Short mmCIF file of N, CA, C and O in Angstrom, two decimals:
data_model
loop_
_atom_site.label_atom_id
_atom_site.label_comp_id
_atom_site.label_asym_id
_atom_site.label_seq_id
_atom_site.Cartn_x
_atom_site.Cartn_y
_atom_site.Cartn_z
N UNK A 1 0.86 -1.28 0.01
CA UNK A 1 -0.09 0.09 -0.04
C UNK A 1 0.83 1.24 -0.13
O UNK A 1 1.95 1.34 0.37
N UNK A 2 0.15 2.28 -0.28
CA UNK A 2 0.82 3.42 -0.42
C UNK A 2 1.08 4.02 1.24
O UNK A 2 0.30 3.98 1.93
N UNK A 3 2.54 4.59 1.55
CA UNK A 3 2.65 5.04 2.89
C UNK A 3 3.33 6.24 2.92
O UNK A 3 3.84 6.63 3.84
N UNK A 4 3.11 7.05 1.75
CA UNK A 4 3.97 8.20 1.69
C UNK A 4 3.42 9.28 2.65
O UNK A 4 4.06 10.26 3.03
N UNK A 5 2.14 9.22 3.19
CA UNK A 5 1.72 9.84 4.38
C UNK A 5 1.68 9.41 5.65
O UNK A 5 1.12 9.79 6.74
N UNK A 6 2.23 7.99 6.00
CA UNK A 6 2.24 7.25 7.10
C UNK A 6 1.16 6.59 7.33
O UNK A 6 0.81 6.02 8.51
N UNK A 7 0.23 6.54 6.15
CA UNK A 7 -1.27 6.04 6.49
C UNK A 7 -1.11 4.41 6.73
O UNK A 7 -2.03 3.81 6.95
N UNK A 8 0.06 3.63 6.51
CA UNK A 8 0.19 2.27 6.84
C UNK A 8 0.17 2.04 8.08
O UNK A 8 0.19 0.78 8.57
N UNK A 9 0.58 2.67 9.06
CA UNK A 9 0.66 2.60 10.43
C UNK A 9 2.03 2.03 10.79
O UNK A 9 2.10 1.38 11.74
N UNK A 10 3.10 2.14 10.03
CA UNK A 10 4.29 1.02 10.23
C UNK A 10 5.18 2.31 10.76
O UNK A 10 6.43 1.74 10.86
N UNK A 11 5.24 3.29 10.96
CA UNK A 11 6.09 4.24 11.34
C UNK A 11 7.05 4.76 10.52
O UNK A 11 8.02 5.59 10.82
N UNK A 12 6.41 4.72 9.07
CA UNK A 12 7.24 5.47 8.07
C UNK A 12 6.70 5.90 7.00
O UNK A 12 5.35 5.81 7.14
N UNK A 13 7.56 6.31 6.04
CA UNK A 13 6.43 7.00 4.95
C UNK A 13 6.79 6.14 3.58
O UNK A 13 6.55 6.63 2.52
N UNK A 14 7.23 4.68 3.73
CA UNK A 14 7.33 4.15 2.49
C UNK A 14 6.18 3.00 2.19
O UNK A 14 5.48 2.74 3.08
N UNK A 15 6.19 3.10 0.93
CA UNK A 15 5.09 2.06 0.36
C UNK A 15 5.61 0.54 0.78
O UNK A 15 6.59 0.43 1.16
N UNK A 16 4.38 -0.27 0.91
CA UNK A 16 4.95 -1.71 1.20
C UNK A 16 3.72 -2.58 0.44
O UNK A 16 2.46 -1.99 0.54
N UNK A 17 4.25 -3.63 -0.12
CA UNK A 17 3.41 -4.67 -0.82
C UNK A 17 3.23 -5.91 0.13
O UNK A 17 2.54 -6.98 -0.20
N UNK A 18 3.85 -5.89 1.27
CA UNK A 18 4.08 -7.14 2.17
C UNK A 18 3.13 -6.65 3.60
O UNK A 18 3.19 -5.82 4.12
N UNK A 19 2.12 -7.74 3.76
CA UNK A 19 1.32 -7.37 4.99
C UNK A 19 2.34 -7.39 6.34
O UNK A 19 2.99 -8.17 6.23
N UNK A 20 1.95 -6.64 6.99
CA UNK A 20 2.71 -6.33 8.29
C UNK A 20 1.81 -5.84 9.55
O UNK A 20 0.91 -5.63 9.35
N UNK A 21 2.22 -6.31 10.55
CA UNK A 21 1.61 -6.28 11.64
C UNK A 21 1.67 -4.68 12.21
O UNK A 21 2.68 -4.22 12.36
N UNK A 22 0.55 -4.17 12.52
CA UNK A 22 0.72 -2.62 12.72
C UNK A 22 0.45 -2.74 14.38
O UNK A 22 -0.32 -3.29 15.00
N UNK A 23 1.53 -1.97 15.02
CA UNK A 23 1.66 -1.60 16.35
C UNK A 23 0.44 -1.10 16.77
O UNK A 23 -0.08 -0.12 16.46
N UNK A 24 -0.25 -1.52 18.12
CA UNK A 24 -1.27 -0.52 18.76
C UNK A 24 -2.55 -1.34 18.35
O UNK A 24 -3.65 -0.75 19.00
N UNK A 25 -2.62 -2.16 17.55
CA UNK A 25 -3.98 -2.77 17.24
C UNK A 25 -4.23 -4.05 18.15
O UNK A 25 -3.25 -4.48 18.78
N UNK A 26 -5.51 -4.29 18.37
CA UNK A 26 -5.92 -5.20 19.36
C UNK A 26 -5.24 -6.96 19.00
O UNK A 26 -4.78 -7.14 17.76
N UNK A 27 -4.85 -7.70 19.94
CA UNK A 27 -4.26 -9.06 19.50
C UNK A 27 -5.08 -9.83 18.47
O UNK A 27 -4.33 -10.65 17.89
N UNK A 28 -6.43 -9.83 18.72
CA UNK A 28 -7.09 -10.63 18.03
C UNK A 28 -8.17 -9.56 17.07
O UNK A 28 -8.50 -8.74 17.48
N UNK A 29 -7.98 -10.01 15.77
CA UNK A 29 -8.75 -9.25 14.85
C UNK A 29 -9.95 -10.15 14.27
O UNK A 29 -9.84 -11.25 13.96
N UNK A 30 -11.34 -9.32 14.33
CA UNK A 30 -12.46 -10.29 13.91
C UNK A 30 -12.71 -10.24 12.38
O UNK A 30 -12.98 -11.37 11.97
N UNK A 31 -12.37 -9.09 11.99
CA UNK A 31 -12.73 -9.07 10.48
C UNK A 31 -11.92 -8.01 9.90
O UNK A 31 -11.48 -7.24 10.39
N UNK A 32 -11.42 -8.33 8.62
CA UNK A 32 -10.38 -7.49 7.90
C UNK A 32 -11.17 -7.21 6.55
O UNK A 32 -11.70 -8.12 5.89
N UNK A 33 -11.08 -5.90 5.98
CA UNK A 33 -11.58 -5.38 4.54
C UNK A 33 -10.49 -4.79 4.15
O UNK A 33 -9.63 -3.98 4.58
N UNK A 34 -10.08 -5.24 2.83
CA UNK A 34 -8.98 -4.41 2.02
C UNK A 34 -9.74 -4.01 0.72
O UNK A 34 -10.55 -4.59 0.06
N UNK A 35 -9.24 -3.18 0.20
CA UNK A 35 -9.55 -2.47 -0.97
C UNK A 35 -8.20 -2.01 -1.78
O UNK A 35 -7.28 -2.14 -1.51
N UNK A 36 -8.62 -1.45 -3.14
CA UNK A 36 -7.60 -0.75 -3.84
C UNK A 36 -6.81 0.12 -3.09
O UNK A 36 -5.38 0.05 -3.33
N UNK A 37 -7.30 1.03 -2.33
CA UNK A 37 -6.64 2.00 -1.53
C UNK A 37 -6.98 2.27 0.02
O UNK A 37 -6.55 3.08 0.58
N UNK A 38 -7.34 1.01 0.59
CA UNK A 38 -7.82 1.01 1.82
C UNK A 38 -7.66 -0.40 2.37
O UNK A 38 -7.63 -1.44 1.60
N UNK A 39 -7.66 -0.43 3.52
CA UNK A 39 -7.57 -1.66 4.63
C UNK A 39 -8.37 -1.29 5.74
O UNK A 39 -8.01 -0.20 6.40
N UNK A 40 -8.74 -2.25 6.37
CA UNK A 40 -9.44 -1.94 7.75
C UNK A 40 -9.71 -3.32 8.65
O UNK A 40 -9.70 -4.28 7.92
N UNK A 41 -9.58 -3.17 9.86
CA UNK A 41 -9.61 -4.35 10.68
C UNK A 41 -10.86 -4.02 11.93
O UNK A 41 -10.77 -2.89 12.30
N UNK A 42 -11.57 -5.01 12.25
CA UNK A 42 -12.23 -4.73 13.27
C UNK A 42 -11.81 -5.74 14.72
O UNK A 42 -11.65 -6.95 14.17
N UNK A 43 -11.80 -5.37 15.82
CA UNK A 43 -11.35 -6.23 16.92
C UNK A 43 -12.55 -7.26 16.87
O UNK A 43 -13.52 -7.30 16.92
N UNK A 44 -11.94 -8.57 17.29
CA UNK A 44 -12.98 -9.67 17.65
C UNK A 44 -13.77 -9.42 18.80
O UNK A 44 -14.94 -9.42 18.65
N UNK A 45 -13.38 -8.69 19.74
CA UNK A 45 -14.31 -8.47 21.09
C UNK A 45 -13.64 -6.97 21.43
O UNK A 45 -12.53 -6.71 21.35
N UNK A 46 -14.59 -6.18 22.17
CA UNK A 46 -14.01 -5.11 22.52
C UNK A 46 -13.34 -5.57 23.82
O UNK A 46 -13.28 -6.69 24.21
N UNK A 47 -12.29 -4.55 24.38
CA UNK A 47 -11.31 -4.76 25.43
C UNK A 47 -12.16 -5.32 26.65
O UNK A 47 -12.97 -4.74 27.09
N UNK A 48 -11.70 -6.42 27.01
CA UNK A 48 -12.30 -7.20 28.25
C UNK A 48 -13.55 -8.03 27.87
O UNK A 48 -14.38 -8.57 28.65
N UNK A 49 -13.96 -8.23 26.62
CA UNK A 49 -14.95 -8.93 25.83
C UNK A 49 -14.97 -10.31 26.49
O UNK A 49 -16.14 -10.59 26.68
N UNK A 50 -13.83 -10.73 26.37
CA UNK A 50 -13.83 -12.22 26.76
C UNK A 50 -14.36 -12.47 28.16
O UNK A 50 -14.87 -13.42 28.54
N UNK A 51 -13.81 -11.66 29.07
CA UNK A 51 -14.14 -11.66 30.46
C UNK A 51 -15.53 -11.41 30.73
O UNK A 51 -16.01 -12.20 31.37
N UNK A 52 -16.25 -10.56 29.78
CA UNK A 52 -17.77 -10.25 30.08
C UNK A 52 -18.51 -11.33 29.53
O UNK A 52 -19.19 -11.72 30.09
N UNK A 53 -17.88 -12.10 28.36
CA UNK A 53 -18.75 -13.23 27.90
C UNK A 53 -18.55 -14.18 28.86
O UNK A 53 -19.69 -15.03 29.30
N UNK A 54 -17.62 -14.49 29.51
CA UNK A 54 -17.29 -15.61 30.58
C UNK A 54 -18.06 -15.32 31.69
O UNK A 54 -18.87 -16.20 32.33
N UNK A 55 -18.30 -14.19 32.19
CA UNK A 55 -18.96 -13.70 33.38
C UNK A 55 -20.67 -13.96 33.25
O UNK A 55 -21.30 -14.53 33.77
N UNK A 56 -20.85 -13.49 31.82
CA UNK A 56 -22.40 -13.78 31.40
C UNK A 56 -22.65 -15.26 31.62
O UNK A 56 -23.79 -15.71 31.98
N UNK A 57 -21.78 -16.05 30.55
CA UNK A 57 -21.75 -17.52 30.86
C UNK A 57 -21.93 -18.10 32.23
O UNK A 57 -22.85 -18.79 32.33
N UNK A 58 -21.21 -17.53 33.19
CA UNK A 58 -21.27 -17.95 34.65
C UNK A 58 -22.60 -17.77 35.20
O UNK A 58 -23.21 -18.30 35.80
N UNK A 59 -23.03 -16.51 34.87
CA UNK A 59 -24.40 -15.92 35.40
C UNK A 59 -25.44 -17.12 34.96
O UNK A 59 -26.53 -17.30 35.79
N UNK A 60 -25.57 -17.18 33.44
CA UNK A 60 -26.59 -18.20 32.74
C UNK A 60 -26.64 -19.38 33.47
O UNK A 60 -27.56 -20.14 33.80
N UNK A 61 -25.51 -20.22 33.59
CA UNK A 61 -25.23 -21.37 34.31
C UNK A 61 -25.86 -21.41 35.62
O UNK A 61 -26.55 -22.18 36.08
N UNK A 62 -25.41 -20.28 36.52
CA UNK A 62 -26.13 -20.14 37.93
C UNK A 62 -27.51 -20.08 37.87
O UNK A 62 -28.05 -20.74 38.90
N UNK A 63 -28.16 -19.09 36.92
CA UNK A 63 -29.47 -19.09 36.87
C UNK A 63 -29.93 -20.38 36.54
O UNK A 63 -31.30 -20.53 37.09
N UNK A 64 -29.64 -21.17 35.61
CA UNK A 64 -30.16 -22.44 35.32
C UNK A 64 -30.05 -23.57 36.43
O UNK A 64 -31.06 -24.11 36.88
N UNK A 65 -29.17 -23.18 37.46
CA UNK A 65 -28.98 -24.23 38.42
C UNK A 65 -30.09 -23.73 39.45
O UNK A 65 -30.64 -24.67 40.04
N UNK A 66 -30.34 -22.57 39.69
CA UNK A 66 -31.31 -22.05 40.93
C UNK A 66 -32.62 -22.52 40.30
O UNK A 66 -33.39 -22.72 41.03
N UNK A 67 -32.62 -22.38 38.84
CA UNK A 67 -34.23 -22.81 38.45
C UNK A 67 -34.26 -24.25 38.59
O UNK A 67 -35.63 -24.56 39.00
N UNK A 68 -33.23 -25.12 38.49
CA UNK A 68 -33.29 -26.64 38.64
C UNK A 68 -33.78 -26.75 40.27
O UNK A 68 -34.48 -27.43 40.48
N UNK A 69 -33.06 -26.07 40.89
CA UNK A 69 -33.09 -26.68 42.42
C UNK A 69 -34.72 -26.02 42.77
O UNK A 69 -35.49 -26.74 43.62
N UNK A 70 -35.13 -24.98 42.15
CA UNK A 70 -36.51 -24.43 42.60
C UNK A 70 -37.55 -25.38 42.11
O UNK A 70 -38.61 -25.89 42.74
N UNK A 71 -37.29 -26.06 40.80
CA UNK A 71 -38.38 -27.25 40.23
C UNK A 71 -38.07 -28.19 40.99
O UNK A 71 -39.11 -28.88 41.47
N UNK A 72 -37.17 -28.80 41.37
CA UNK A 72 -36.88 -29.83 42.26
C UNK A 72 -37.47 -29.80 43.83
O UNK A 72 -38.28 -30.62 44.23
N UNK A 73 -37.32 -28.41 44.20
CA UNK A 73 -38.20 -28.14 45.38
C UNK A 73 -39.74 -28.12 45.38
O UNK A 73 -40.30 -28.85 46.21
N UNK A 74 -40.27 -27.83 44.15
CA UNK A 74 -41.82 -27.52 43.81
C UNK A 74 -42.35 -28.92 43.59
O UNK A 74 -43.27 -29.32 44.14
N UNK A 75 -41.45 -30.04 42.98
CA UNK A 75 -41.77 -31.34 42.78
C UNK A 75 -41.68 -32.05 44.27
O UNK A 75 -42.73 -32.71 44.30
N UNK A 76 -40.79 -31.77 45.12
CA UNK A 76 -40.90 -32.47 46.44
C UNK A 76 -41.72 -31.87 47.28
O UNK A 76 -42.71 -32.56 47.92
N UNK A 77 -42.40 -30.57 47.09
CA UNK A 77 -43.58 -30.19 47.87
C UNK A 77 -44.71 -30.87 47.35
O UNK A 77 -45.69 -31.22 48.22
N UNK A 78 -45.01 -30.83 46.05
CA UNK A 78 -46.08 -31.42 45.51
C UNK A 78 -46.39 -32.85 45.78
O UNK A 78 -47.37 -33.34 46.18
N UNK A 79 -45.14 -33.53 45.95
CA UNK A 79 -45.21 -34.96 46.12
C UNK A 79 -45.42 -35.19 47.71
O UNK A 79 -46.73 -35.95 47.93
N UNK A 80 -45.17 -34.14 48.40
CA UNK A 80 -45.37 -34.37 50.00
C UNK A 80 -47.03 -34.11 50.34
O UNK A 80 -47.68 -34.68 50.94
N UNK A 81 -47.54 -33.12 49.49
CA UNK A 81 -48.71 -32.77 49.62
C UNK A 81 -49.62 -33.85 49.00
O UNK A 81 -50.76 -34.36 49.87
N UNK A 82 -49.41 -34.50 47.74
CA UNK A 82 -50.09 -35.50 47.49
C UNK A 82 -50.16 -36.71 48.50
O UNK A 82 -51.07 -37.50 48.75
N UNK A 83 -48.95 -36.93 49.00
CA UNK A 83 -49.02 -38.13 50.11
C UNK A 83 -49.83 -37.97 51.17
O UNK A 83 -50.68 -38.52 51.67
N UNK A 84 -49.78 -36.37 51.87
CA UNK A 84 -50.48 -36.07 52.81
C UNK A 84 -52.26 -36.04 52.43
O UNK A 84 -52.87 -36.71 53.22
N UNK A 85 -52.60 -35.82 51.23
CA UNK A 85 -53.97 -35.64 50.96
C UNK A 85 -54.52 -36.99 50.77
O UNK A 85 -55.54 -37.49 51.14
N UNK A 86 -53.46 -38.01 50.30
CA UNK A 86 -53.98 -39.47 50.13
C UNK A 86 -54.05 -40.06 51.59
O UNK A 86 -55.26 -40.86 51.55
N UNK A 87 -53.00 -39.94 52.51
CA UNK A 87 -53.36 -40.48 53.75
C UNK A 87 -54.73 -39.91 54.26
O UNK A 87 -55.41 -40.68 55.06
N UNK A 88 -54.85 -38.46 54.00
CA UNK A 88 -56.05 -38.00 54.87
C UNK A 88 -57.58 -38.87 54.27
O UNK A 88 -58.29 -38.93 54.92
N UNK A 89 -57.35 -38.72 52.88
CA UNK A 89 -58.60 -39.66 52.09
C UNK A 89 -58.59 -40.91 52.68
O UNK A 89 -59.75 -41.44 52.90
N UNK A 90 -57.35 -41.80 52.89
CA UNK A 90 -57.51 -43.12 53.39
C UNK A 90 -58.25 -43.21 54.78
O UNK A 90 -59.13 -44.02 55.32
N UNK A 91 -57.73 -42.03 55.61
CA UNK A 91 -58.16 -41.97 56.92
C UNK A 91 -59.82 -41.76 57.10
O UNK A 91 -60.53 -42.27 57.71
N UNK A 92 -60.06 -40.72 56.15
CA UNK A 92 -61.80 -40.74 56.18
C UNK A 92 -62.30 -41.67 55.68
O UNK A 92 -63.41 -41.91 56.35
N UNK A 93 -61.85 -42.45 54.66
CA UNK A 93 -62.63 -43.62 54.25
C UNK A 93 -62.73 -44.73 55.25
O UNK A 93 -63.76 -45.25 55.48
N UNK A 94 -61.69 -44.78 56.05
CA UNK A 94 -61.47 -45.92 57.01
C UNK A 94 -62.61 -45.49 58.23
O UNK A 94 -63.30 -46.30 58.64
N UNK A 95 -62.51 -44.21 58.41
CA UNK A 95 -63.61 -43.84 59.56
C UNK A 95 -64.92 -43.86 58.94
O UNK A 95 -65.87 -44.40 59.66
N UNK A 96 -65.25 -43.73 57.94
CA UNK A 96 -66.38 -43.88 57.08
C UNK A 96 -67.07 -45.58 57.21
O UNK A 96 -68.01 -45.60 57.64
N UNK A 97 -65.88 -46.37 56.78
CA UNK A 97 -66.33 -47.64 56.87
C UNK A 97 -66.56 -48.13 58.21
O UNK A 97 -67.18 -48.86 58.60
N UNK A 98 -65.89 -47.58 59.37
CA UNK A 98 -65.82 -48.02 60.79
C UNK A 98 -67.28 -47.67 61.45
O UNK A 98 -67.89 -48.32 61.93
N UNK A 99 -67.78 -46.36 60.92
CA UNK A 99 -69.07 -45.85 61.12
C UNK A 99 -70.07 -46.69 60.59
O UNK A 99 -71.18 -47.03 61.25
N UNK A 100 -69.87 -47.10 59.17
CA UNK A 100 -70.76 -47.73 58.61
C UNK A 100 -70.97 -49.14 59.33
O UNK A 100 -72.06 -49.77 59.41
N UNK A 101 -69.74 -49.90 59.52
CA UNK A 101 -69.93 -50.93 60.09
C UNK A 101 -70.36 -51.10 61.50
O UNK A 101 -71.21 -52.11 62.04
N UNK A 102 -70.15 -50.16 62.44
CA UNK A 102 -70.83 -49.96 63.78
C UNK A 102 -72.45 -49.82 63.53
O UNK A 102 -73.02 -50.47 64.44
N UNK A 103 -72.91 -49.20 62.50
CA UNK A 103 -74.24 -49.19 62.65
C UNK A 103 -75.05 -50.48 62.30
O UNK A 103 -75.89 -50.68 62.68
N UNK A 104 -74.15 -51.32 61.37
CA UNK A 104 -74.56 -52.54 60.94
C UNK A 104 -74.50 -53.67 62.17
O UNK A 104 -75.30 -54.36 62.08
N UNK A 105 -73.62 -53.42 63.07
CA UNK A 105 -73.39 -54.39 64.11
C UNK A 105 -74.00 -53.81 65.59
O UNK A 105 -74.24 -54.76 66.17
N UNK A 106 -74.52 -52.51 65.51
CA UNK A 106 -75.50 -52.18 66.57
C UNK A 106 -76.86 -52.91 66.69
O UNK A 106 -77.47 -52.81 65.58
N UNK A 107 -77.21 -53.53 67.60
CA UNK A 107 -78.60 -54.18 67.55
C UNK A 107 -79.63 -52.92 67.71
O UNK A 107 -79.32 -51.88 68.17
N UNK A 108 -80.74 -53.29 67.20
CA UNK A 108 -81.69 -52.14 67.03
C UNK A 108 -82.32 -52.06 68.40
O UNK A 108 -82.41 -53.01 69.33
N UNK A 109 -82.47 -50.92 68.92
CA UNK A 109 -83.09 -50.90 70.27
C UNK A 109 -84.57 -51.01 70.16
O UNK A 109 -85.48 -50.79 69.15
N UNK A 110 -85.14 -51.76 71.00
CA UNK A 110 -86.48 -52.04 71.26
C UNK A 110 -87.23 -51.21 71.99
O UNK A 110 -86.57 -50.31 72.69
N UNK A 111 -88.62 -51.11 71.75
CA UNK A 111 -89.40 -50.31 72.44
C UNK A 111 -89.37 -50.42 73.85
O UNK A 111 -89.91 -49.72 74.76
N UNK A 112 -89.21 -51.85 74.23
CA UNK A 112 -89.20 -52.23 75.79
C UNK A 112 -88.03 -51.56 76.60
O UNK A 112 -88.31 -51.47 77.64
N UNK A 113 -86.95 -50.98 76.01
CA UNK A 113 -86.04 -50.67 76.66
C UNK A 113 -86.24 -49.21 77.42
O UNK A 113 -86.64 -48.44 77.67
#
């Protein structure tokens, strides 16, 4: 490229046809565009981007774990409630059967008593 005004970023005013690393650019380049009289690069991530992505991934994993624990707790509470309701129903049914059996086994009172 033409470097007569220092636009190549190599610290001089010489033309160059060899690609060279320009000092001051980010270590990772996300995209590069080249044309007849220009070249441009875009960083892969903004400064600190890798750390931010890692933090967001950690937060998502934490939220997923919290959701899983909450769902497990809800299932356990529902299971306990169903067991309690079943026991209550069985006790009520036994009482009903006991009362019905008591009526059948109780001798009828006579008018002489």
